[in-house]
Coordinates of C-alpha atoms in Angstrom, one line a residue:
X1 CA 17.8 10.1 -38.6
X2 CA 16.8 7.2 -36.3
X3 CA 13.9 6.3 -35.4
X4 CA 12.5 7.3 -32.1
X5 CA 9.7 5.9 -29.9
X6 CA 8.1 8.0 -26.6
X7 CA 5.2 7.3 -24.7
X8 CA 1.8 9.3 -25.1
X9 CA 1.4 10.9 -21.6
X10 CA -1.7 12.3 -22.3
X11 CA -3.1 8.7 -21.7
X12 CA -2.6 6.2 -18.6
X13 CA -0.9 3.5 -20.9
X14 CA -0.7 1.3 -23.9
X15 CA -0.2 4.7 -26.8
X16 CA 3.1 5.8 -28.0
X17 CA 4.1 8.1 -30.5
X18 CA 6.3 6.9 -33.2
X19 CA 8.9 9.2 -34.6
X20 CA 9.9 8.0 -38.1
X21 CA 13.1 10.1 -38.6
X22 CA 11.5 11.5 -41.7
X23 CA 8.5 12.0 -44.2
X24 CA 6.5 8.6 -44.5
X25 CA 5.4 8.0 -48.4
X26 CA 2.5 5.4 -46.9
X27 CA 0.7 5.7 -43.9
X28 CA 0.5 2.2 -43.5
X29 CA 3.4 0.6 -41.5
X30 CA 4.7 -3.0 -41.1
X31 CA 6.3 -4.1 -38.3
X32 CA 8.6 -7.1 -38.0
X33 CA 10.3 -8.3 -34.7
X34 CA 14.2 -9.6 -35.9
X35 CA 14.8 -12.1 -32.7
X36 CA 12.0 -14.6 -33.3
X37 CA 9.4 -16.0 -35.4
X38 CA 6.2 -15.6 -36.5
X39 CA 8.5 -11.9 -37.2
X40 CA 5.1 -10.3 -38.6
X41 CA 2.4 -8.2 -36.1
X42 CA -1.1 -8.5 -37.5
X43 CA -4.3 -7.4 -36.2
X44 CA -4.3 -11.0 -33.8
X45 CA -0.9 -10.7 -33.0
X46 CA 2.5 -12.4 -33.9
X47 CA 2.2 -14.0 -37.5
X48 CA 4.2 -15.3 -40.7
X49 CA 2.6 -13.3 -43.2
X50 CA 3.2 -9.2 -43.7
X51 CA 0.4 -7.5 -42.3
X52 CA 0.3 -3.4 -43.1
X53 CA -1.1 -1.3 -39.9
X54 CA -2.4 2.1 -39.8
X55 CA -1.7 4.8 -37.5
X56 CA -4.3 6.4 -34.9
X57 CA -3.5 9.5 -36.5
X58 CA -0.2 10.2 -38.5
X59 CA 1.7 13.9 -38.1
X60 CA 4.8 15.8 -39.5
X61 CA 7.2 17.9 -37.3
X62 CA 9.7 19.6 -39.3
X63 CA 10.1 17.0 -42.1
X64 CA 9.5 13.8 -40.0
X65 CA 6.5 11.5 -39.6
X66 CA 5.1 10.8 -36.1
X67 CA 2.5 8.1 -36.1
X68 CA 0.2 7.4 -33.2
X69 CA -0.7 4.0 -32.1
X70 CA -2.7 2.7 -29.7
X71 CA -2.6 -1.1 -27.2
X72 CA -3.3 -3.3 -30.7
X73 CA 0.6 -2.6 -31.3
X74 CA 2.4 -1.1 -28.4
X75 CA 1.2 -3.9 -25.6
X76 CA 1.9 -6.7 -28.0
X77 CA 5.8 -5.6 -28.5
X78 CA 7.9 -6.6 -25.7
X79 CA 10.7 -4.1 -24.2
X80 CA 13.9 -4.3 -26.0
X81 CA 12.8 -6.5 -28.8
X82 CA 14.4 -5.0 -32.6
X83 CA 11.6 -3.7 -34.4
X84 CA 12.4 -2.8 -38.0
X85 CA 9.1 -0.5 -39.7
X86 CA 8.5 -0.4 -43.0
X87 CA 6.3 1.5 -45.6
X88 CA 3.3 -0.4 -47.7
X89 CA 5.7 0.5 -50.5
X90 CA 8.9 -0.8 -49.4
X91 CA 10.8 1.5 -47.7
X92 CA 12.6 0.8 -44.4
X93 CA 12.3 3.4 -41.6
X94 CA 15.5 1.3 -39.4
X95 CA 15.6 -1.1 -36.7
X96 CA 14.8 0.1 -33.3
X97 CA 14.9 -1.1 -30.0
X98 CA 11.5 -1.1 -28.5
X99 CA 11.5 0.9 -25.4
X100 CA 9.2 0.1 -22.3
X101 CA 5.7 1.8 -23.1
X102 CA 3.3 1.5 -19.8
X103 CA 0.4 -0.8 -21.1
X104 CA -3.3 -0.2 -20.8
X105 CA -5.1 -0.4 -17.9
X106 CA -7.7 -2.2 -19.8
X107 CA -5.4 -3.6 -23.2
X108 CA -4.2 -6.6 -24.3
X109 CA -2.1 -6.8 -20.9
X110 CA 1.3 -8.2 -22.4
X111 CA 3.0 -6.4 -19.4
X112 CA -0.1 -5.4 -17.4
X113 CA -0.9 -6.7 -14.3
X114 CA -4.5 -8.8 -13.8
X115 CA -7.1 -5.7 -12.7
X116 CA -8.9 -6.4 -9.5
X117 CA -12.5 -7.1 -10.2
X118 CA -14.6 -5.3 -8.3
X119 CA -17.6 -6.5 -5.4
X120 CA -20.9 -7.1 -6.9
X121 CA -23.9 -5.8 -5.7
X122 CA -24.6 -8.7 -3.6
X123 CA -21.2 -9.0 -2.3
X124 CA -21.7 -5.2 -1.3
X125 CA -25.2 -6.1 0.4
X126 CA -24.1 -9.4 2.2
X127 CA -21.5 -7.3 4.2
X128 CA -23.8 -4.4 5.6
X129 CA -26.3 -6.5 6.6
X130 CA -27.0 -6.6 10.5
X131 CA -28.2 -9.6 12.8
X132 CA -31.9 -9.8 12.9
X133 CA -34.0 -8.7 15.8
X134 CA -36.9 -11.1 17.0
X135 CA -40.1 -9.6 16.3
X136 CA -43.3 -10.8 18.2
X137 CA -45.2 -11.6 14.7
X138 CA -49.0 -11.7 16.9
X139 CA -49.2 -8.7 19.5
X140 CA -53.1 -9.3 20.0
X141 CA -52.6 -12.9 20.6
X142 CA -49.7 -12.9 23.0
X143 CA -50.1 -13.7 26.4
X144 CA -51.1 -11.0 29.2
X145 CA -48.1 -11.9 31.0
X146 CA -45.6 -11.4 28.3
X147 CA -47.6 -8.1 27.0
X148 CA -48.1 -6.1 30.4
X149 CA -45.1 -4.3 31.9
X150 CA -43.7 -5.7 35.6
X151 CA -45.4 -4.1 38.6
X152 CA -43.0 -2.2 40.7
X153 CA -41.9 -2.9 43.9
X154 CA -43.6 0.6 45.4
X155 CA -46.9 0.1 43.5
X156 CA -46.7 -3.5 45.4
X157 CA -46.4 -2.6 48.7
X158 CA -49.1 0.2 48.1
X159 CA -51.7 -2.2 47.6
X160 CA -51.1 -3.6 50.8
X161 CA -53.1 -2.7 54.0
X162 CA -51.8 -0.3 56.9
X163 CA -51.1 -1.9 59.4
X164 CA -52.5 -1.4 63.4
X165 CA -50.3 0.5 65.7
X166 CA -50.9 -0.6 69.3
X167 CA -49.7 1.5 71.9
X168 CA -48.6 0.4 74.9
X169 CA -48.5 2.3 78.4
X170 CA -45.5 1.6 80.3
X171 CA -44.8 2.6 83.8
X172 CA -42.5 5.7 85.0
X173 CA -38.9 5.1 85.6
X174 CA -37.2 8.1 86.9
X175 CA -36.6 7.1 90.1
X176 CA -34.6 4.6 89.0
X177 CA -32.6 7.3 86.8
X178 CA -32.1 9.6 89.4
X179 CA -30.1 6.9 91.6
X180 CA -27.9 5.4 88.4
X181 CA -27.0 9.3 88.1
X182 CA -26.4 9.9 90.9
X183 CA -23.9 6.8 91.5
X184 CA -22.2 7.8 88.2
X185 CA -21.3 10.9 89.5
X186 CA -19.4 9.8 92.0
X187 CA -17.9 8.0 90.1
X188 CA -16.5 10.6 87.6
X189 CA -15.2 12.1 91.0
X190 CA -13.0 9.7 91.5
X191 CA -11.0 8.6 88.4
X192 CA -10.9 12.9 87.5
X193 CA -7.3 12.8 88.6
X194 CA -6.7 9.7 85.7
X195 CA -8.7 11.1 83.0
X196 CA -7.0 14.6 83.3
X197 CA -3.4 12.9 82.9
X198 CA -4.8 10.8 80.3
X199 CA -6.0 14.0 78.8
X200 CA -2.5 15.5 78.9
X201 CA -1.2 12.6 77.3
X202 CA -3.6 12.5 74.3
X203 CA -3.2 16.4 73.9
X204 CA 0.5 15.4 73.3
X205 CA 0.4 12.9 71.2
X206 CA -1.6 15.4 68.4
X207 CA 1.4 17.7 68.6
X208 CA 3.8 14.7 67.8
X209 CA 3.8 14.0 64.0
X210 CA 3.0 10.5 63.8
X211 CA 5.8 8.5 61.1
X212 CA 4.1 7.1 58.3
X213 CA 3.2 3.2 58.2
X214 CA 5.2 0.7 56.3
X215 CA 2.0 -0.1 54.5
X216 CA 1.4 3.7 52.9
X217 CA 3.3 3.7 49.7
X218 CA 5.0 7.4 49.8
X219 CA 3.6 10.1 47.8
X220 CA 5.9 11.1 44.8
X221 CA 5.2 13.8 42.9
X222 CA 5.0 13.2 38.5
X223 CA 6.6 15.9 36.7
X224 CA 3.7 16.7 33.9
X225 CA 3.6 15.0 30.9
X226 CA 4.2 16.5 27.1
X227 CA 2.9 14.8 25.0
X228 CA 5.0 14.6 21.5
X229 CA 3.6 15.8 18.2
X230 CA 2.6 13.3 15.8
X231 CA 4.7 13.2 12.7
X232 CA 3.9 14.0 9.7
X233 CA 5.3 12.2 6.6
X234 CA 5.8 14.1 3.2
X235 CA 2.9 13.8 0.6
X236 CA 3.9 11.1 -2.0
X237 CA 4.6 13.0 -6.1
X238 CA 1.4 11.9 -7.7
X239 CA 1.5 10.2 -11.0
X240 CA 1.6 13.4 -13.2
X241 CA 3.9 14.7 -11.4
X242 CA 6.4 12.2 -11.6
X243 CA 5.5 11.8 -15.1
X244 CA 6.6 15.7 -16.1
X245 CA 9.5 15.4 -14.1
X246 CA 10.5 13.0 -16.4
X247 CA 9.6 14.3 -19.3
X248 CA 11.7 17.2 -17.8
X249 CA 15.0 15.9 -17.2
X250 CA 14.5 14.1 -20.8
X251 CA 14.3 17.5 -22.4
X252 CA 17.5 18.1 -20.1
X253 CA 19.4 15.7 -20.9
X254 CA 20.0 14.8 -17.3
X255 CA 22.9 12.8 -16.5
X256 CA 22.8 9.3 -14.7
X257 CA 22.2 10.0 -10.9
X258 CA 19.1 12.3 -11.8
X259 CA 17.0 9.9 -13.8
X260 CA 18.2 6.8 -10.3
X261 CA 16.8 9.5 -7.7
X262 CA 13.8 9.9 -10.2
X263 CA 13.4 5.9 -10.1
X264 CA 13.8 5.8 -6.4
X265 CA 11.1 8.5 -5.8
X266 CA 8.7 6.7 -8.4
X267 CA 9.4 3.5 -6.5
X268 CA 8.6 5.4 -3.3
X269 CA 5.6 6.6 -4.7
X270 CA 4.4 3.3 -6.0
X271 CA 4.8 4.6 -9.4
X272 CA 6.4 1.4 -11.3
X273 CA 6.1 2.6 -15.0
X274 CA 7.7 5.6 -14.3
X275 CA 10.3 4.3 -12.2
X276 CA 10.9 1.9 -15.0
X277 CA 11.6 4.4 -17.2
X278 CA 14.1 6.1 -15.4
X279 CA 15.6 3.5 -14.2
X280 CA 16.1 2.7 -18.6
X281 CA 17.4 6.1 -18.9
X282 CA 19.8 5.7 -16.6
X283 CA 21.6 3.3 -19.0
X284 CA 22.3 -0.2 -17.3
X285 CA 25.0 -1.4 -19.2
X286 CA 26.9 1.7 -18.0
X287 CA 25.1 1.9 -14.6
X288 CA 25.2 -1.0 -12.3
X289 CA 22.6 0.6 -10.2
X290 CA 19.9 1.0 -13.3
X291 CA 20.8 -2.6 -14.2
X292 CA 20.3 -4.1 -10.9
X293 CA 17.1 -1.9 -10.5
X294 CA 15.7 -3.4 -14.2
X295 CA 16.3 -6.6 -13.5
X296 CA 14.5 -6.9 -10.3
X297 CA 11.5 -5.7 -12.3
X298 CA 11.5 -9.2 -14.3
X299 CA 12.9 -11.5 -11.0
X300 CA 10.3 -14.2 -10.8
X301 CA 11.8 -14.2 -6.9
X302 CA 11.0 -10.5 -6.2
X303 CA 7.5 -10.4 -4.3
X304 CA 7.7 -6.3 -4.6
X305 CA 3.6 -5.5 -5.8
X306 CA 5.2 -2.3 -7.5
X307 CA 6.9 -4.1 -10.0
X308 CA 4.5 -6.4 -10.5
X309 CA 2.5 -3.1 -12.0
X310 CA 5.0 -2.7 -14.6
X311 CA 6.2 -5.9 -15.7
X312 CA 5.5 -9.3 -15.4
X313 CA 7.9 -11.6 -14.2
X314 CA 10.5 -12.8 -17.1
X315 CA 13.0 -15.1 -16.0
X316 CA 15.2 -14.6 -19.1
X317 CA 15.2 -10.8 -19.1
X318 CA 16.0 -10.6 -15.6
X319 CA 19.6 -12.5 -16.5
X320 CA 19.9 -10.3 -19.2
X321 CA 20.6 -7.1 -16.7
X322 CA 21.9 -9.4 -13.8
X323 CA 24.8 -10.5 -16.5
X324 CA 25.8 -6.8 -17.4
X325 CA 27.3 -6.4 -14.1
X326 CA 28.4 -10.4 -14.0
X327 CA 32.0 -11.1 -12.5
X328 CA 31.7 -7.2 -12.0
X329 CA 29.4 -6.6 -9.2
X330 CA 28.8 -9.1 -6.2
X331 CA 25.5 -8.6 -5.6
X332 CA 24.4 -9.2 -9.8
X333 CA 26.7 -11.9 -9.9
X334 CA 25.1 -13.9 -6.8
X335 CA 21.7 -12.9 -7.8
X336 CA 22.3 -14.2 -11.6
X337 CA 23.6 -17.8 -9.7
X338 CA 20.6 -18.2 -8.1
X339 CA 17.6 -17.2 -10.7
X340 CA 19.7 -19.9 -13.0
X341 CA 19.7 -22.1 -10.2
X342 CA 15.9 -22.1 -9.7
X343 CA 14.9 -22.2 -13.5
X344 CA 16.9 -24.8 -14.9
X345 CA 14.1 -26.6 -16.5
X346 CA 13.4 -23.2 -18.1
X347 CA 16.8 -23.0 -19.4
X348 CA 16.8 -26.4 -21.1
X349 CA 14.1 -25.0 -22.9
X350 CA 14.9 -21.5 -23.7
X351 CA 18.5 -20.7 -25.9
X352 CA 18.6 -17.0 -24.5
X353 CA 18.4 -18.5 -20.7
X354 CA 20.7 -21.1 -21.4
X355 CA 23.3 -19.2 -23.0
X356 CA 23.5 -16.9 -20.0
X357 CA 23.4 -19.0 -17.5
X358 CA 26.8 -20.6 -18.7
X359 CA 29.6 -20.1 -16.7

């Protein structure tokens, strides 16, 4: 049996289970990358001589040995670098491919992204403060003016004197009434006959409607408004959930297309490990969709924050899945141009890169 490596999902990252394919006659393990030197992992990391590890805790399911370790091994191995394990007393468990294991929030951060450290105390403080108010520091040695209220207007005018009223006798004038009556009666005797067909002509003139001026915008009557209903968006899959669906459709052996709709949810959900995952499930040397998706993870070019959660950018692994699909796929093909285009100097340094990138 082969060895087989899953991720813990009782924890948020950096602890796998390690399925040894059969009973382990040391519980101390070795492991030794095969693609570059120093090949050994020790307690510091990476190192010539052969270091011997032990387990977190060390099982048997029917016949096989299932070790647990924790970030000191999983987020120092890189994703699809050949591991071989081998027993203190010699024995070989295989070579395996190391699989993408979500690293600790707090481990060694060989994939991890750089936490976010949080405000201080002070920081917190400085931003609730509020302006100052000025404060008259010496009450009993303030000025009377600037300590007693304003005098109203009313209470001012109060304090004032009443004033004398003089009144003065004036002489009769009705005669002089009586005669300016009189004259404007006869008056109204004679225009009568005008001021009844005036009359006439302003009763008219009511009955007439009267147009509406040029100046009076008309009055149009607004239909009443609905107002729409707000949309609502559909709750994002938390992390566990997303997490046991995959765990689900592993158990199922779910084709292709499941595990890319499980990636494309997870993405949607800002859930990079476990779209990452799914994405690997969905085998990108037989998917071009999985590899396109994988390699966009490691573009130093892609600004997506998601998959800066799950891997940091790698210039050479993101050639890797752009050149499954090269001469194959436009879109890999145009992509892989450019990422060797804009990391030459990287590839005169690097074999891998360099060997890729050739035409």
């Amino acid at each position: 049996m082969t060895i087989r490596i899953t991720e813990d999902e009782a924890e948020t990252g950096g602890y796998a289970f390690v399925d040894l394919g059969r009973p382990a006659p040391s519980a101390l393990l070795s492991f030794r990358r095969q693609d570059a030197e120093p090949r050994h992992l020790g307690a510091e990391g990476w190192q010539p001589e052969v270091a011997w590890l032990a387990p977190l805790s060390i099982s048997e399911r029917d016949g096989r040995a299932v070790a647990r370790f924790g970030p000191n091994v999983v987020d120092r191995i890189e994703e699809l670098v050949p591991i071989e394990i081998v027993a203190q007393d010699g024995t070989s468990f295989g070579v395996v491919s190391w699989p993408f294991i979500t690293p600790a929030p707090a481990g060694y951060g060989i994939l991890a992204a750089a936490p976010v450290a949080p405000l201080s105390l002070t920081e917190t403080a400085a931003r609730d403060v509020s302006p100052e108010v000025p404060v008259v520091a010496d009450a009993e040695n303030a000025p009377a003016s600037a300590l007693d209220p304003p005098t109203p207007p009313n209470a001012a005018r109060a304090s004032l004197p009443l004033a004398e009223v003089t009144v003065e006798r004036r002489p009769r004038v009705w005669p002089v009434a009586a005669a300016l009556f009189l004259g404007l009666a006869l008056a109204a005797a004679g225009g009568a006959y005008v001021y009844r067909d005036d009359l006439r002509m302003i009763l008219a003139a009511w009955e007439t409607p009267q147009p509406t001026s040029s100046n009076t915008p008309p009055v149009v009557e607004q239909a009443p408004v609905t107002l729409a209903a707000p949309s609502q968006e559909a709750p994002r899959p938390s992390a566990a959930e997303l997490r046991q669906r995959y765990t689900r459709l592993i158990e199922e052996r779910a084709s292709a297309p499941a595990f890319l709709d499980l990636g494309e949810t997870a993405l949607a959900a800002h859930q990079g490990g476990t779209a990452f995952r799914a994405f690997e499930e969905a085998d990108p040397v037989a998917n071009a969709d999985a590899a396109w998706q994988l390699a966009r993870f490691y573009d130093p070019s892609n600004p997506d924050a998601v998959a800066r959660t799950a891997a940091r950018p790698d210039a050479v692994r993101a050639a890797y899945y752009y050149a499954l699909w090269r001469n194959r796929s436009p879109r890999h093909t145009d992509a892989l141009r450019g990422l060797c285009d804009a990391n030459t100097d990287l590839a005169g340094r690097d074999e891998r890169l360099r060997t890729i990138c050739r035409p």
